[in-house]
GROMACS .gro file of C-alpha atoms in nm:
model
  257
    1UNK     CA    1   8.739   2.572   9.000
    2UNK     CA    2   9.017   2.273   8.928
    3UNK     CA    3   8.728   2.190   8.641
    4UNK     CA    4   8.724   2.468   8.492
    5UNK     CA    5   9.112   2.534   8.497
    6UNK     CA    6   9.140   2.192   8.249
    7UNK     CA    7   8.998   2.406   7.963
    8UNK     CA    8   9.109   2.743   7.947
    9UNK     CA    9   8.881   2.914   7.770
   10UNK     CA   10   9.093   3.207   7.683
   11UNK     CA   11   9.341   2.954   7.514
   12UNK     CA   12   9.128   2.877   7.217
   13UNK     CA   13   9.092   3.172   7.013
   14UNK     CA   14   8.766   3.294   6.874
   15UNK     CA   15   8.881   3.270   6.515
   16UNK     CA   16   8.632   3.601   6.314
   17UNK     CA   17   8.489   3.804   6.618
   18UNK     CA   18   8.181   3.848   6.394
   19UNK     CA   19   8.114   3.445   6.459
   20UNK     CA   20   8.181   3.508   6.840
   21UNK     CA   21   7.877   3.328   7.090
   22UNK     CA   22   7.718   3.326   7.376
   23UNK     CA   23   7.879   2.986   7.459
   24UNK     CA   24   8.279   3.099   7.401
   25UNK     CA   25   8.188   3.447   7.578
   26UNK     CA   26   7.989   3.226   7.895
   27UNK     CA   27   8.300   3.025   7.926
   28UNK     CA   28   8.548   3.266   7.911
   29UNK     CA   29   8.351   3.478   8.180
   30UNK     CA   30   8.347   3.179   8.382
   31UNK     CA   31   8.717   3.127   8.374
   32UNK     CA   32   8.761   3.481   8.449
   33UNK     CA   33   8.539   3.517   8.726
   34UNK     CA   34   8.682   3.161   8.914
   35UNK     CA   35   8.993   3.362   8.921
   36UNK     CA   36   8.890   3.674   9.060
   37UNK     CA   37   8.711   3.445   9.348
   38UNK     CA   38   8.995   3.213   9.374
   39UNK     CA   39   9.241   3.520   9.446
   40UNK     CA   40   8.996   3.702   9.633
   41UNK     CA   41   9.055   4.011   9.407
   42UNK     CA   42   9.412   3.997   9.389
   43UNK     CA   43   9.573   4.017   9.055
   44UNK     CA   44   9.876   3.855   9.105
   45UNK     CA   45   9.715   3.564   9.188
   46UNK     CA   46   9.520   3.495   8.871
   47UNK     CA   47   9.577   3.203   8.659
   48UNK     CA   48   9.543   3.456   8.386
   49UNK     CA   49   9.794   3.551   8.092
   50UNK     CA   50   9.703   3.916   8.137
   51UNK     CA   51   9.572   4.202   8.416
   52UNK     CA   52   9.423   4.506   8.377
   53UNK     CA   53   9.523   4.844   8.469
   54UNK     CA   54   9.395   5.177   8.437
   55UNK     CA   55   9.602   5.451   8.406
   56UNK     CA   56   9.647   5.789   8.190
   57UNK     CA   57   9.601   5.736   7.863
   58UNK     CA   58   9.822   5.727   7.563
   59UNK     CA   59   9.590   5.977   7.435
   60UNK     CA   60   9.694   6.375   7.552
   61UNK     CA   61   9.364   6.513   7.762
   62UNK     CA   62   9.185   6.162   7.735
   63UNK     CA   63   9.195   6.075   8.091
   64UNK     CA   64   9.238   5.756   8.233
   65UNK     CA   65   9.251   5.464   7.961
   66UNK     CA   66   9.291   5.109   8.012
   67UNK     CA   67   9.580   4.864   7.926
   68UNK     CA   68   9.678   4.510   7.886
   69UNK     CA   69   9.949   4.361   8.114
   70UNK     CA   70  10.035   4.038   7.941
   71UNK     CA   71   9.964   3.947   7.653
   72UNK     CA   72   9.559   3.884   7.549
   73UNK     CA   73   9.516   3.675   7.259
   74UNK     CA   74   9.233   3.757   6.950
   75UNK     CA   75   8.921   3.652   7.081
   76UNK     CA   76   8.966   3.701   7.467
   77UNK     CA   77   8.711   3.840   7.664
   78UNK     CA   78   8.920   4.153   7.846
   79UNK     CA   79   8.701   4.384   8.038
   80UNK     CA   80   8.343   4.412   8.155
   81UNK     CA   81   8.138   4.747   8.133
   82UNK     CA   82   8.039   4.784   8.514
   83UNK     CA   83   7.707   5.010   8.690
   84UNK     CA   84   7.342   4.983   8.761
   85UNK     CA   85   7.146   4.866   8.434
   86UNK     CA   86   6.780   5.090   8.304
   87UNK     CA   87   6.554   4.832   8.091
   88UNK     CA   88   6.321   4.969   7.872
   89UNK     CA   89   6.043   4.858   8.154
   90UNK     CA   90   6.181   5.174   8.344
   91UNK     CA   91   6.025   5.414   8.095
   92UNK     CA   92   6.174   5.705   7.932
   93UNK     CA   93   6.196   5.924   8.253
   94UNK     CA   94   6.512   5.717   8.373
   95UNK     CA   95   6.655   5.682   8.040
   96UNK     CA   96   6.665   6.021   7.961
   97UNK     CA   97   6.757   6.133   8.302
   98UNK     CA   98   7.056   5.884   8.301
   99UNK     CA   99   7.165   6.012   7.959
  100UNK     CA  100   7.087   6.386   7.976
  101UNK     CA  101   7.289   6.387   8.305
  102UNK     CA  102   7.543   6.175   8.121
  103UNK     CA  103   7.571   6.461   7.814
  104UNK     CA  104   7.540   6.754   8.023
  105UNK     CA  105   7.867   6.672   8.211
  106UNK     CA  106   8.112   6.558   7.995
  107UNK     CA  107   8.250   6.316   8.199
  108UNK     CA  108   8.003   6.069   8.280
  109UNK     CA  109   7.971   5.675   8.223
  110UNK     CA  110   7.729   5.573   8.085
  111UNK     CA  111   7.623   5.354   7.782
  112UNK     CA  112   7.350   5.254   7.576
  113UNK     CA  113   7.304   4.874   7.380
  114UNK     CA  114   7.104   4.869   7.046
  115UNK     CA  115   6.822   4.691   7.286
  116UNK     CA  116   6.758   4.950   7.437
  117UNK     CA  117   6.947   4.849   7.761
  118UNK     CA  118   7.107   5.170   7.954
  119UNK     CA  119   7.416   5.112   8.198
  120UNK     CA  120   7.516   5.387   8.430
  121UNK     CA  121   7.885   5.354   8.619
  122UNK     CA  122   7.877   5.677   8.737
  123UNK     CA  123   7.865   5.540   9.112
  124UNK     CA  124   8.011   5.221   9.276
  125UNK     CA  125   7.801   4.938   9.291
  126UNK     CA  126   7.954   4.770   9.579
  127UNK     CA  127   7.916   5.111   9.730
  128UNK     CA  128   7.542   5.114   9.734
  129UNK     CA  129   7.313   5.001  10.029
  130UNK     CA  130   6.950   4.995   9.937
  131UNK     CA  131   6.828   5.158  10.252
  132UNK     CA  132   7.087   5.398  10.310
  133UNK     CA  133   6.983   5.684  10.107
  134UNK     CA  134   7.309   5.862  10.103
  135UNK     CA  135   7.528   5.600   9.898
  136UNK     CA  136   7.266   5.632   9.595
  137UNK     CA  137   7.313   5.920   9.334
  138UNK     CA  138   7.072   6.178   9.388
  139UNK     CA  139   6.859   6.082   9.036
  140UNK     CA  140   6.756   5.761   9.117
  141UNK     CA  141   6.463   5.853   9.353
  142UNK     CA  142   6.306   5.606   9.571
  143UNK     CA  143   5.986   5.550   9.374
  144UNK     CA  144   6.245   5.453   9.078
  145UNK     CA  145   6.468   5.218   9.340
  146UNK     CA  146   6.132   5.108   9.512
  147UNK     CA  147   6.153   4.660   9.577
  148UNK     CA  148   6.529   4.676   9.445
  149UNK     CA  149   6.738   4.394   9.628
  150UNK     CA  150   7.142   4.449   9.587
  151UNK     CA  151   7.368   4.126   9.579
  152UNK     CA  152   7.629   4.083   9.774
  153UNK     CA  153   7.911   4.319   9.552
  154UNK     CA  154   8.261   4.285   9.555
  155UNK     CA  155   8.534   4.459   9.351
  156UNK     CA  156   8.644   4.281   8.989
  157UNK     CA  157   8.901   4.404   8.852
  158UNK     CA  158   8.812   4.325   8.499
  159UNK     CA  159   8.525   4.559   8.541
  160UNK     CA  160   8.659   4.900   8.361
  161UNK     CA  161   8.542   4.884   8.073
  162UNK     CA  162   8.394   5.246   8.099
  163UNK     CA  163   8.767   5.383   8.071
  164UNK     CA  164   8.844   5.252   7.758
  165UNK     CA  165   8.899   5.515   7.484
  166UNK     CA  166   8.811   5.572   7.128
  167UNK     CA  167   9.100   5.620   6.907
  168UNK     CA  168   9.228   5.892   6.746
  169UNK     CA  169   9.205   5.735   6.400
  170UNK     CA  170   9.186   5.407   6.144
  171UNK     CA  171   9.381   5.107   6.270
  172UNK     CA  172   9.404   5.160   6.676
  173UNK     CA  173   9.092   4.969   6.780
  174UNK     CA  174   9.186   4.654   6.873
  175UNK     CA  175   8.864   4.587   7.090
  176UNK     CA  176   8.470   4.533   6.994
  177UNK     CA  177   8.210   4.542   7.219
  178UNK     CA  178   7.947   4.260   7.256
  179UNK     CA  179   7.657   4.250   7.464
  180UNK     CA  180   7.641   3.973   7.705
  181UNK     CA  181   7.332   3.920   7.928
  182UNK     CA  182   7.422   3.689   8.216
  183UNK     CA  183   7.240   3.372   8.229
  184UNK     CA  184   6.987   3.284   8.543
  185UNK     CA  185   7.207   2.987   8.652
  186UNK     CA  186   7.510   3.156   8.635
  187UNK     CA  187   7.694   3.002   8.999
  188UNK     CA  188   7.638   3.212   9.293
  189UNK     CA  189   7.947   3.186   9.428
  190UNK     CA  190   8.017   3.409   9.138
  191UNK     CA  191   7.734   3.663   9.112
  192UNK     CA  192   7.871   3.932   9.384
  193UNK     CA  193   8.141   3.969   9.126
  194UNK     CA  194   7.846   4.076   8.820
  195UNK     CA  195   7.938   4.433   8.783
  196UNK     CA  196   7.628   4.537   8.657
  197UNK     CA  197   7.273   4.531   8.873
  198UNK     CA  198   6.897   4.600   8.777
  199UNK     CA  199   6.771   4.922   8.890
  200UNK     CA  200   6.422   4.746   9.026
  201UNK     CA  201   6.337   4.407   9.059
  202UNK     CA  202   6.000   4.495   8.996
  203UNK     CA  203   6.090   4.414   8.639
  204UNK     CA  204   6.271   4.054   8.749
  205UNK     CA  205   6.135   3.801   8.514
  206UNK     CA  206   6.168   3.964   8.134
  207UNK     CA  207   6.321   3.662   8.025
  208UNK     CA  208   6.719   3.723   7.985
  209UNK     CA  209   6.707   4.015   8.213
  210UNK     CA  210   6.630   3.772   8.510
  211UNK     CA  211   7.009   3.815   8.649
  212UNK     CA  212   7.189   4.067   8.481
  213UNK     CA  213   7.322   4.208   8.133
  214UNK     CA  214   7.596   4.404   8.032
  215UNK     CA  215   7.872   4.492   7.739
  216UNK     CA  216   8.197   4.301   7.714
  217UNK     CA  217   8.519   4.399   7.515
  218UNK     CA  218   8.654   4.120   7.307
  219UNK     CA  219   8.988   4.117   7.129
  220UNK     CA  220   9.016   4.184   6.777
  221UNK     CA  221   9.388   4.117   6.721
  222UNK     CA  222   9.621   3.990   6.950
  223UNK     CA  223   9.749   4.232   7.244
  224UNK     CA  224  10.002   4.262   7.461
  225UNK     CA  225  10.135   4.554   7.698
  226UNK     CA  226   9.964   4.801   7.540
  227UNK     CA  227   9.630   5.075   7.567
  228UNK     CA  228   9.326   4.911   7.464
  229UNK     CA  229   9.077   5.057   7.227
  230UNK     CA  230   8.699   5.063   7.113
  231UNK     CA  231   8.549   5.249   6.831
  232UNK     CA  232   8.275   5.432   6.991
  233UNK     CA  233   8.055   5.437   6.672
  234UNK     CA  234   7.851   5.751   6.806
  235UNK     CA  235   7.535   5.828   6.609
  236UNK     CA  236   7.670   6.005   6.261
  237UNK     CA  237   7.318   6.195   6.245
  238UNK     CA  238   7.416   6.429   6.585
  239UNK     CA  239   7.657   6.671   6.616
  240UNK     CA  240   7.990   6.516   6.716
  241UNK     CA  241   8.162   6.641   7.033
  242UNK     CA  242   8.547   6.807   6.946
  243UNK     CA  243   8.752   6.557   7.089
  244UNK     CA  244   8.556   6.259   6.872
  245UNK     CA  245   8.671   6.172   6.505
  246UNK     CA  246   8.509   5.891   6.350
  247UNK     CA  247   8.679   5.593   6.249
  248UNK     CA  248   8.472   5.374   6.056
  249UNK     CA  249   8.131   5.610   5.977
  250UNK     CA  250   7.946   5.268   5.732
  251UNK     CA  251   7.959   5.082   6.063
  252UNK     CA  252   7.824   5.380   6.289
  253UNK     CA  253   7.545   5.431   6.013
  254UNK     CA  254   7.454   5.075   6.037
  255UNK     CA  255   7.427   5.041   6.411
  256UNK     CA  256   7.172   5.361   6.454
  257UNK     CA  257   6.977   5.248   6.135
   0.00000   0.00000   0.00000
């Protein structure tokens, strides 16, 4: 941990988010993670120039939202989406089930990456005990579950990213999301605080997916003590649902073309 505290990560800037990498998002994770294990979970005790909290949102009838406390520089790594992760190895039986459940009502986490990855955080993870039927939602049926082995899971607190909002128009966003797929020798004194686990191991072995992969939010401007934002981008070609106005529709186009 003293190592990694020489070289703050979160200190350098990412200059244009567009040129961000694997490298300056693994490091910054790192950092992160050290000080969630270091503190055992507690906040105050990070080496960190800002926390997360979630709270109701800036937004009238958005819900919980999340917001910076501190100040985050452009280029930091600030929150994690968390939940159990669908590959495309699954099939389209626990896609669509995940999603269709997702849609149908209207308050449901869950998120899909242009790879085709699904992540559900409508339950818990740390909640979840593979042979205690009870703790797993109702749609993940054993045959789906069947040789899955759950890591040790504990609590981060930088895992939230499934309450951040969309804006309400041009010039809010001040986050991106990037995915990030965690690397197989990532330290295991730090994988119980992944948020995000594979369904089935069954499929343990398709290259990246080995450990575990997942979206982070990245800072496009510098932040401080304020709501935190992500442009949602939501398929232009489908109906959009009343509370969503689009932001930047060239982007959205290009992301589902």
């Amino acid at each position: 941990f003293d190592d990694i505290l020489k070289h703050n990560p979160f200190e350098l800037g990412a200059g244009d988010t567009s040129e961000y990498t694997f490298e300056h998002t693994h490091a910054q994770l790192m950092y992160m993670l050290e000080n969630v294990h270091a503190a055992d979970g507690d906040q105050s005790d990070f080496q960190m120039d800002f926390s997360l909290a979630v709270k109701p949102s800036t937004i009238s009838n958005a819900g919980n939202g999340v917001f910076v406390q501190g100040k985050a520089i452009r280029g930091s790594v600030l929150a994690l989406y968390p939940g159990l992760v669908a590959i495309p190895e699954h099939g389209p039986e626990v896609y669509e089930t995940i999603m269709d459940r997702n849609k149908d009502e209207h308050k449901g986490y869950a998120i899909a990456r242009m790879d085709g990855i699904v992540l559900d955080a409508n339950v818990e993870i740390s909640s979840i005990d593979d042979g205690d039927d009870s703790t797993w939602p109702e749609y993940y049926t054993p045959e789906t579950r069947r040789n899955f082995k759950m890591l040790a899971s504990k609590k981060n607190p930088y895992a939230v990213g499934q309450y951040i909002n969309h804006p309400q128009e041009q010039g809010m966003q001040n986050v991106q999301q990037l995915a990030f797929d965690f690397p197989t020798d990532f330290p295991h004194h730090l994988r119980p605080y992944i948020p995000t686990k594979l369904i089935s191991s069954n499929f343990i072995g398709f290259g990246h997916r080995e450990l575990a992969s997942t979206i982070v939010y990245v800072a496009t401007r510098d932040i401080e003590d304020e709501e935190i934002f992500v442009d949602y981008r939501l398929n232009p070609s489908l109906p959009y649902p009343e509370w969503y106005s689009p932001i930047d529709e060239e982007a959205a186009r290009k992301r589902w073309t």
